[in-house]
Coordinates of C-alpha atoms and ligand atoms in Angstrom, one line a residue:
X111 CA -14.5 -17.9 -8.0
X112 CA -12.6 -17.5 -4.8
X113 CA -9.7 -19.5 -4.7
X114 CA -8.6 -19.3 -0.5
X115 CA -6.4 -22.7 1.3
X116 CA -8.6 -21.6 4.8
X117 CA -12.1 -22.2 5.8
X118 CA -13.1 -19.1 7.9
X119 CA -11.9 -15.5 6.8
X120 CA -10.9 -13.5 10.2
X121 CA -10.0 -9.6 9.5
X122 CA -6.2 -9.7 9.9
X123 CA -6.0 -6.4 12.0
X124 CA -7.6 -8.4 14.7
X125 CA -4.8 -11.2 15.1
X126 CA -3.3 -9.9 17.7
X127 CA -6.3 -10.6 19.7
X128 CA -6.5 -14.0 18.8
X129 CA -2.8 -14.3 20.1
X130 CA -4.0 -12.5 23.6
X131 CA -7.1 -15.1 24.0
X132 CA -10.1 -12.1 23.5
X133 CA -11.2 -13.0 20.4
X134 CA -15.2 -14.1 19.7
X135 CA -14.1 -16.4 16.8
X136 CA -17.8 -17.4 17.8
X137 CA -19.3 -14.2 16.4
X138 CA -16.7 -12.8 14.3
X139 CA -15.2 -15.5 12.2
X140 CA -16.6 -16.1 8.9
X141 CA -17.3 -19.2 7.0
X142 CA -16.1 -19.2 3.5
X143 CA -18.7 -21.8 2.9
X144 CA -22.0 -19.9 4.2
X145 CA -20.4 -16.5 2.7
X146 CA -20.2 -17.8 -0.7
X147 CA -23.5 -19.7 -1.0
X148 CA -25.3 -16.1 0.6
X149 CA -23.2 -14.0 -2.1
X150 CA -23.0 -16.4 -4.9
X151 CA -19.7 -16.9 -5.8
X152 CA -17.7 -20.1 -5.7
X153 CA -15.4 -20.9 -3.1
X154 CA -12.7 -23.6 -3.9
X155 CA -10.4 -24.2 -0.5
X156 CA -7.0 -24.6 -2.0
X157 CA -4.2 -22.6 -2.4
X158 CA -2.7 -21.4 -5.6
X159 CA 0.8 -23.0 -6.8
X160 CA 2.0 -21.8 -10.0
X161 CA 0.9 -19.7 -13.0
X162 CA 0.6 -20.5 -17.0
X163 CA -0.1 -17.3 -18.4
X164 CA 0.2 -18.5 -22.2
X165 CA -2.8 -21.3 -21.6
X166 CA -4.4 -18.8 -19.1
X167 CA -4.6 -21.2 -15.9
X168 CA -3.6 -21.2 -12.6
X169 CA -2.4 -24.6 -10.4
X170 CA -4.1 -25.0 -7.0
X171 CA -3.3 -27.8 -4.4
X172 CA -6.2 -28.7 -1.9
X173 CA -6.4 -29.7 1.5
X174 CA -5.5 -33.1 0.5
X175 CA -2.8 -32.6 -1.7
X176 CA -4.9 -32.9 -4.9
X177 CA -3.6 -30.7 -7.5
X178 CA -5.6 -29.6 -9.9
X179 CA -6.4 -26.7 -12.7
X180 CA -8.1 -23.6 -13.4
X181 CA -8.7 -21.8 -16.1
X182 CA -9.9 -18.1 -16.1
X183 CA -10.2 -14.7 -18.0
X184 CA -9.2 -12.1 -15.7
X185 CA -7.0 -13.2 -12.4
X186 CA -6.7 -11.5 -9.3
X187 CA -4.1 -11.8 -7.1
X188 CA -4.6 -11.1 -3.3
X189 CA -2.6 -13.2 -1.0
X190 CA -1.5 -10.6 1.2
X191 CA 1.9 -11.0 3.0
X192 CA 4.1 -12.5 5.6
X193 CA 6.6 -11.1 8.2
X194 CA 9.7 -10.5 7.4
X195 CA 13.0 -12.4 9.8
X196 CA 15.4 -10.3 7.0
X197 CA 17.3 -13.1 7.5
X198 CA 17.9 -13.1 10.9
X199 CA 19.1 -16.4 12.4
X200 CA 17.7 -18.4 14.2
X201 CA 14.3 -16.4 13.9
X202 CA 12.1 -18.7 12.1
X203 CA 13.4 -21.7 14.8
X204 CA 12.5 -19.5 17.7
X205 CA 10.1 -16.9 17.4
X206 CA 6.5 -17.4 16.7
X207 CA 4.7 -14.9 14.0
X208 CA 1.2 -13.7 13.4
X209 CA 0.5 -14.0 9.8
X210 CA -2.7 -16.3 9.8
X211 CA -5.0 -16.7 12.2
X212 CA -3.5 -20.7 12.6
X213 CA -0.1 -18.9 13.8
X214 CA -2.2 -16.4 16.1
X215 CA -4.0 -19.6 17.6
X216 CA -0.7 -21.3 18.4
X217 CA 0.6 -17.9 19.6
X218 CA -2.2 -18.1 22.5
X219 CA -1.7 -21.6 23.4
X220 CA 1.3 -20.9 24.0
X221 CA 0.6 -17.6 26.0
X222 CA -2.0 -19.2 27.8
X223 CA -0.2 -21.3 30.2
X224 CA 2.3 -17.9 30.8
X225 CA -0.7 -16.3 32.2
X226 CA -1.5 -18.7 34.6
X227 CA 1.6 -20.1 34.9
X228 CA 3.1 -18.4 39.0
X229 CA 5.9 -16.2 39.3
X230 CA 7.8 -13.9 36.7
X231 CA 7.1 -14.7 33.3
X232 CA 8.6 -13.0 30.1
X233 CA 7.3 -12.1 26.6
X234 CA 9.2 -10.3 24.2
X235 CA 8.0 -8.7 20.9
X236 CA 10.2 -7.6 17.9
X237 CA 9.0 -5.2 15.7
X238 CA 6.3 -2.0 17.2
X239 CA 4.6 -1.2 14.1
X240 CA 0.7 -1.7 14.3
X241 CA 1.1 -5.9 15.0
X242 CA 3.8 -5.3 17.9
X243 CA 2.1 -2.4 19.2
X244 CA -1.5 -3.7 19.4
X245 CA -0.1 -7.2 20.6
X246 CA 1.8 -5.8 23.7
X247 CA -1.1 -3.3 24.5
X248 CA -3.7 -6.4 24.2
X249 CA -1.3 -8.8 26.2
X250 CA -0.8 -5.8 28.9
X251 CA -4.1 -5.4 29.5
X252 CA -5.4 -9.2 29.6
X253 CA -2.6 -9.7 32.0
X254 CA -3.7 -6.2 34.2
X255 CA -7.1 -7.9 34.3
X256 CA -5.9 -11.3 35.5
X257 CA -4.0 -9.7 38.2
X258 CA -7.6 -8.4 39.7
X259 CA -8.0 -12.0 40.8
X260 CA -5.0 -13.6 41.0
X261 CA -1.6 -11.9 42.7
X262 CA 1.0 -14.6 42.1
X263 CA 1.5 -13.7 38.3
X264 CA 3.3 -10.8 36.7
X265 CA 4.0 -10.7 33.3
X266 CA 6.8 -8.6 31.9
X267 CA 6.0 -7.7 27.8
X268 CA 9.2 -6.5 26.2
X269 CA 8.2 -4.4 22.6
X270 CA 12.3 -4.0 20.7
X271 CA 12.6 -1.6 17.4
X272 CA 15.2 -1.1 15.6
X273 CA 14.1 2.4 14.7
X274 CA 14.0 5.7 17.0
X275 CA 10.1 5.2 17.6
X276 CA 7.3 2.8 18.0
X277 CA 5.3 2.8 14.8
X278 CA 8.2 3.9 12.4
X279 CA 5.9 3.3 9.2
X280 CA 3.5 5.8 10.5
X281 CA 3.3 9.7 11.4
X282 CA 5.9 11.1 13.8
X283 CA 3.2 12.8 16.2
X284 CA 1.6 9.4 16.9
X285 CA 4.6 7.5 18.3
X286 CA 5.5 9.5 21.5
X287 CA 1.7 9.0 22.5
X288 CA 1.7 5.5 21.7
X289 CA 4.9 5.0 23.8
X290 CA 3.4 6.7 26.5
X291 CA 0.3 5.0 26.5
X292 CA 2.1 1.5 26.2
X293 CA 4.7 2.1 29.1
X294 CA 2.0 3.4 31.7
X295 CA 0.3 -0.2 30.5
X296 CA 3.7 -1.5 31.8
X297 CA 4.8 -2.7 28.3
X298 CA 8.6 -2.1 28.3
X299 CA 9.4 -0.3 25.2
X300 CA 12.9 -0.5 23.9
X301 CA 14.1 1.5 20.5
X302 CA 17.1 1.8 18.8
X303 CA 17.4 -2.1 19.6
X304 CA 18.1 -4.5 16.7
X305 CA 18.0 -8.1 17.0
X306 CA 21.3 -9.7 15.8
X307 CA 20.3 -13.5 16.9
X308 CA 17.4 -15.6 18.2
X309 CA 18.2 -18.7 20.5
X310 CA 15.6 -20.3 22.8
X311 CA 14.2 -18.0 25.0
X312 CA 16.6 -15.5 24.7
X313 CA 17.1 -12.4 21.6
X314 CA 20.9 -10.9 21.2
X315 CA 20.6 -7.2 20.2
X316 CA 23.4 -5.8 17.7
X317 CA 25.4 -4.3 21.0
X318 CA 25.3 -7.9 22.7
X319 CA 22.7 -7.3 24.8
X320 CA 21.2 -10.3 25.7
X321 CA 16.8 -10.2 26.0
X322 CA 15.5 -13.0 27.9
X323 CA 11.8 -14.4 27.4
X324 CA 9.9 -17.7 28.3
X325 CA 8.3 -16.7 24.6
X326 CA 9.4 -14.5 21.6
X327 CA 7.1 -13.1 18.8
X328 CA 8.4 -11.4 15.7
X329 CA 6.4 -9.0 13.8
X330 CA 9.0 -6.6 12.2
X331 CA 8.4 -5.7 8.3
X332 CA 6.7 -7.7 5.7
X333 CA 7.6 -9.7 2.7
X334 CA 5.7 -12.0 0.6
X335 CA 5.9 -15.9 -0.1
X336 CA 8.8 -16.8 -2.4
X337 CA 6.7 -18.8 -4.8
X338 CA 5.4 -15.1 -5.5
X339 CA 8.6 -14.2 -7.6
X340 CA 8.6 -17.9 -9.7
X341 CA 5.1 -16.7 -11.2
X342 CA 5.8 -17.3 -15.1
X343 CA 7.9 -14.5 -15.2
X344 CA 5.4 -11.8 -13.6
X345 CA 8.1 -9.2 -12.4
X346 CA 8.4 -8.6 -8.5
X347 CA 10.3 -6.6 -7.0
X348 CA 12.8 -7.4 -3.7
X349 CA 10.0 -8.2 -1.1
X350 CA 8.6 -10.8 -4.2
X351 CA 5.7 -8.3 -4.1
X352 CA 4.6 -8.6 -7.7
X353 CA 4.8 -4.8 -9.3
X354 CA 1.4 -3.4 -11.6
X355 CA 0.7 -0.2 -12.9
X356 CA -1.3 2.3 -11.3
X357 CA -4.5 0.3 -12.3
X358 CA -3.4 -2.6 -10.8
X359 CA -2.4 -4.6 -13.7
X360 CA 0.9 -7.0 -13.8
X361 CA 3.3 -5.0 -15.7
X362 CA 3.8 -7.9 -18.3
X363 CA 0.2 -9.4 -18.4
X364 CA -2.9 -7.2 -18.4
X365 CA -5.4 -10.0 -17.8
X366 CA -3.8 -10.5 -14.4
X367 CA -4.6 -7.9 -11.4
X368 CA -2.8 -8.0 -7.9
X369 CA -4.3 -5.8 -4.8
X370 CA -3.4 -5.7 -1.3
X371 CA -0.2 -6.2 0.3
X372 CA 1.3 -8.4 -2.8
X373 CA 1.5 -5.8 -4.8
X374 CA 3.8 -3.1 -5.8
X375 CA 1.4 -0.8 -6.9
X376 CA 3.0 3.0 -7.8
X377 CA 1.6 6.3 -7.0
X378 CA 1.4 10.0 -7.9
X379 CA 5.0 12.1 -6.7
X380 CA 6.8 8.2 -6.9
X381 CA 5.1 6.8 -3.6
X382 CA 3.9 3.3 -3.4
X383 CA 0.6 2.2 -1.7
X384 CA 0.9 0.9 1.8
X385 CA 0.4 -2.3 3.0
X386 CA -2.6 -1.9 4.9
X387 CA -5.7 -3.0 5.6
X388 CA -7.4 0.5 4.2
X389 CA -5.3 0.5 1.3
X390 CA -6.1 -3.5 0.3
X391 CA -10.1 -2.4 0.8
X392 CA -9.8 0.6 -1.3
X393 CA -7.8 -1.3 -3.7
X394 CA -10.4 -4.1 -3.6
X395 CA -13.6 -1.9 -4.2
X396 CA -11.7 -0.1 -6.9
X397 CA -11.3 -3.7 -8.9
X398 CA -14.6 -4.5 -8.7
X399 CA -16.0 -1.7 -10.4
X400 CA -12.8 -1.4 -13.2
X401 CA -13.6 -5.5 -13.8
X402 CA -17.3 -4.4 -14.4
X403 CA -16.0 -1.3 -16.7
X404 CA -13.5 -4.0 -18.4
X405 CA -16.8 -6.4 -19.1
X406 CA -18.7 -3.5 -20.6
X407 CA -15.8 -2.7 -23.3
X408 CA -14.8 0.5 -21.0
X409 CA -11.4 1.6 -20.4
X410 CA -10.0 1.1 -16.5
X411 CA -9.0 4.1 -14.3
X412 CA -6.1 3.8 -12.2
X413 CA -6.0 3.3 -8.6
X414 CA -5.2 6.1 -6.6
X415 CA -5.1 5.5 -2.3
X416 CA -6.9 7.9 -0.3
X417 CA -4.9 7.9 2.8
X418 CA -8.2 8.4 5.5
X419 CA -5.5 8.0 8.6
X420 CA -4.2 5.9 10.9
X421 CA -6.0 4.6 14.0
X422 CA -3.8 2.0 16.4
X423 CA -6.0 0.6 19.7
X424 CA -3.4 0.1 22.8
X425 CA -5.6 -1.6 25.1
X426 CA -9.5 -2.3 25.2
X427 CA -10.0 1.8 26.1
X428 CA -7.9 3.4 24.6
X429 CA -6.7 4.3 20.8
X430 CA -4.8 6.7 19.2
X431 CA -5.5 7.8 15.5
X432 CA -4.4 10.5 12.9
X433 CA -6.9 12.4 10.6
X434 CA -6.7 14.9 7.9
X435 CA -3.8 14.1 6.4
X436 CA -1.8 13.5 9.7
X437 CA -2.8 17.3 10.9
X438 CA -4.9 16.0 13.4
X439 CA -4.7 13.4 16.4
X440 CA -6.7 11.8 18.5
X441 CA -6.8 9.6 21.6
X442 CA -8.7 8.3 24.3
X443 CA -11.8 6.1 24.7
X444 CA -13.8 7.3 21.9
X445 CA -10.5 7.0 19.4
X446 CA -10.9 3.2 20.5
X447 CA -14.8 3.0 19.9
X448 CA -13.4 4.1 16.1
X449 CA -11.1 1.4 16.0
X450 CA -14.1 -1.0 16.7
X451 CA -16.5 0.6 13.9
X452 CA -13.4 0.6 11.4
X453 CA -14.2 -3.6 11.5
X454 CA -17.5 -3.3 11.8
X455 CA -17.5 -1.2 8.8
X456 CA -15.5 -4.0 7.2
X457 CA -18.0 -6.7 8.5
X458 CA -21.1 -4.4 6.7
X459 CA -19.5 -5.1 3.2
X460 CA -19.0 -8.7 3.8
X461 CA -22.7 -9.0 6.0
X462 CA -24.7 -5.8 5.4
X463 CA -26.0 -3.4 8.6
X464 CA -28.6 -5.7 9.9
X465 CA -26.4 -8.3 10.4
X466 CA -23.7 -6.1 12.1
X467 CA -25.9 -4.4 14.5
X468 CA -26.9 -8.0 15.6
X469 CA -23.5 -8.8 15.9
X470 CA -22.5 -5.6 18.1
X471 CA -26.2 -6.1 20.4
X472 CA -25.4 -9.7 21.0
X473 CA -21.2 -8.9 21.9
X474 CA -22.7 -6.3 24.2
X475 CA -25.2 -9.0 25.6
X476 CA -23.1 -11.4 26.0
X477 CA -20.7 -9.7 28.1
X478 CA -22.9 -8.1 30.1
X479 CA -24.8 -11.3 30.8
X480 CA -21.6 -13.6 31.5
X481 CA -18.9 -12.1 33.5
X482 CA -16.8 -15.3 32.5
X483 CA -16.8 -13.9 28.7
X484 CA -13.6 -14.4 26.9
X485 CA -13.3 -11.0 26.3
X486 CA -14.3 -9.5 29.3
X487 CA -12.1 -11.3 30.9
X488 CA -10.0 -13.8 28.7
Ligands
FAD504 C1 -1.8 -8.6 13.7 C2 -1.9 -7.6 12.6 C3 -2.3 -6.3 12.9 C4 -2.5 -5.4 11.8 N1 -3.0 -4.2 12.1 C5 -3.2 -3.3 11.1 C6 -3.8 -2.0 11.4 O1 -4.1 -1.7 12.6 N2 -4.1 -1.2 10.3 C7 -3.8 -1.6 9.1 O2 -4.0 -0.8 8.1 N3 -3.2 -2.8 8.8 C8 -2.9 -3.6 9.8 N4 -2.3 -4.8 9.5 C9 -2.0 -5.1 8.1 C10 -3.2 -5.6 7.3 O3 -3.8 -6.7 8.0 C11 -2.9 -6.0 5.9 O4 -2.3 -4.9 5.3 C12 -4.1 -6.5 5.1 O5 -4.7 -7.6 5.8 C13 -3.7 -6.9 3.7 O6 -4.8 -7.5 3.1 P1 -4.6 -8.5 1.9 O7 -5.9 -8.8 1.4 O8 -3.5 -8.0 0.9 O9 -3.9 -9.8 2.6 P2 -4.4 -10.7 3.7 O10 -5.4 -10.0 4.6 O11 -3.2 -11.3 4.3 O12 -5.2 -11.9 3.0 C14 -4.5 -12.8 2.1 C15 -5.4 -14.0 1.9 O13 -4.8 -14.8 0.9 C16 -4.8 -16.2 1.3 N5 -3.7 -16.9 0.7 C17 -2.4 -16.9 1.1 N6 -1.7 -17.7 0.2 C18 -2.6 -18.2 -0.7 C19 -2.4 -19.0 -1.8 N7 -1.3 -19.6 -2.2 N8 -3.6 -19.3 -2.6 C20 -4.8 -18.8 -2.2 N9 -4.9 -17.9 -1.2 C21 -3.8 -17.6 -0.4 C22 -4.7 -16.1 2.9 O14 -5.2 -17.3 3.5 C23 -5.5 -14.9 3.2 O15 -6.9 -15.2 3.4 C24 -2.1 -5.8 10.5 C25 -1.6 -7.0 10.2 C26 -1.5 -7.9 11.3 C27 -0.9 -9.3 11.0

């Protein structure tokens, strides 16, 4: 039984586009509903409230307010995380975030009118990991497009770090080519900057600097939801991410499992696992078959992330991505056709190949056929 508060799953990496207006929620959303009755499991829309671990049930609120309870066996945990403001004021009154596809919607209706709006308009973006970075390169490049037909616009996107590089979290090498490919899209890229205060439309840096924007987005860090750390005495740790063992178990409650980026799951030489998309797969794929070994009487084997590299697109052309352990990097056009088959590889385990290859001949149709095609043009 899947327990999930939306109606259509969209693969998270892919927000950003939402926020810049080239997403085909047409082809590449998925219904919950149609998913689950294909794959037979049950899919209950509701979101999970609280925990009782000693009768073994969970509370879950739907739509309508309607609480109600479940009972299970084995519980999973997977409800991924949010950013993180670290408390800085007046960020939750005056930026916008990408954390669900809802927040990415109400990102681009609010970037929309910016892009046809006349004159000099201002975006900034706090935080350059892999959310920051991708959402300036997108928004670059929809706006480099627009400008092709219309010359009264120009958009100025402002990416702010408080680190030394773009993409702290990820391997030195890759940062000064992501810079470089983000500044000759005309994103201005500012490091070393950290953002003391948010006010409307403006962001004061630490040194007083003052930032000014028509719009402000804020995608620096993750935690996750509070109600994580009030779950019946499951222990998290200061991001509420609730910690397991290295098979993924709750440390006080082994019929409870937690995967993705709301766990604190430990590794080999004292590392934890990421919170990435690759590292939530791998974790999910491992569950699966240790729940089937559980079922059988079998012992579990603990999870251990294989780190396959990084790949981060900046612009529809262009990617840059690490392999072998960091040893190796690449970039260019074919780097970004990678980026593309990393989610279609992630649409063949919820679909299957045929359906995929559909998918990809009718995208590729589409926009050949209709020059007017969101993402061909936005
Ligand atoms: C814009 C953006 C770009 C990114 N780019 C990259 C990238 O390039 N590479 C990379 O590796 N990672 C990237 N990430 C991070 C990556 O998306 C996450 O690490 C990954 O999605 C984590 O998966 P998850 O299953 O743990 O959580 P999520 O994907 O967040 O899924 C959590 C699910 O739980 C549901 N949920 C929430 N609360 C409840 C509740 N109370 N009850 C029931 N269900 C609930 C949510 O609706 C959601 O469907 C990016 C993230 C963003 C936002």
């Amino acid at each position: 039984m899947l327990v999930e508060p939306t109606s259509h799953h969209y693969w998270k990496p892919r927000l950003h586009e939402i926020a810049s207006g080239t997403f085909d929620s047409e082809l590449d959303a998925v219904s919950y509903l149609q998913h689950s009755y294909y794959n037979q499991y049950q899919y209950v829309q509701a979101s999970m409230k609280s925990l009782n671990r000693g009768q073994k049930t969970v509370e879950i609120q739907d739509q309508q307010g309607m609480v109600s309870e479940l009972a299970y066996d084995y519980l999973v945990i997977a409800v991924g995380a949010v950013s993180n403001d670290f408390k800085t004021e007046g960020v939750s009154e005056h930026c916008l975030f990408l954390d669900s596809a809802l927040q990415a919607q109400q990102a681009w209706d609010q970037i929309n009118p910016l892009l046809r709006a006349q004159g000099e308009q201002r975006i900034s973006i706090v935080g350059a990991g892999a959310t920051g970075v991708e959402l300036a390169a997108e928004l670059a490049k929809v706006s480099q497009k627009l400008t092709r037909y219309r010359h009264d616009m120009n958009l100025t996107i402002t990416l702010i770090e408080a680190s030394n590089r773009v993409l702290p979290a990820g391997p030195e090498c890759m940062s000064e080519k992501v810079r470089k490919a983000l500044v000759k899209n005309g994103v201005e890229v500012k490091t070393e900057t950290r953002i003391k205060r948010a006010e409307a439309g403006k962001l004061v840096t630490d040194s007083g600097e003052v930032i000014n924007a028509n719009l402000q987005l804020w995608a620096a860090g993750i935690k996750c939801a509070p109600w994580l750390a009030t779950l019946d005495g499951l222990e998290t740790n200061a991001l509420n991410q609730l910690k397991v063992d290295a098979n993924l178990v709750t440390t006080l409650d082994d019929a409870i499992f937690v995967i993705g980026d709301s766990a604190e799951c430990p590794q080999p030489y004292g590392s934890f696992v990421p919170p990435r998309a690759q590292a939530a797969n791998q974790a999910a794929g491992h569950l699966a078959n240790q729940i089937k070994r559980l079922l059988k009487g079998k012992s579990i084997k603990p999870f251990i992330f294989k780190d396959g590299g990084m790949v981060i697109a900046v612009g529809h052309n262009y990617a840059v991505g690490t392999l072998m352990n960091n040893k190796l990097i690449l970039r260019g056009r074919l780097v970004r056709n990678l980026y593309d088959t990393i989610f279609r590889l992630h649409q063949r385990i919820l679909f299957g190949w045929g359906r995929v290859t559909a998918l990809v001949v009718l995208k590729r149709l589409k926009s050949t056929l209709n020059p007017f095609y969101r993402n061909n043009i936005s």
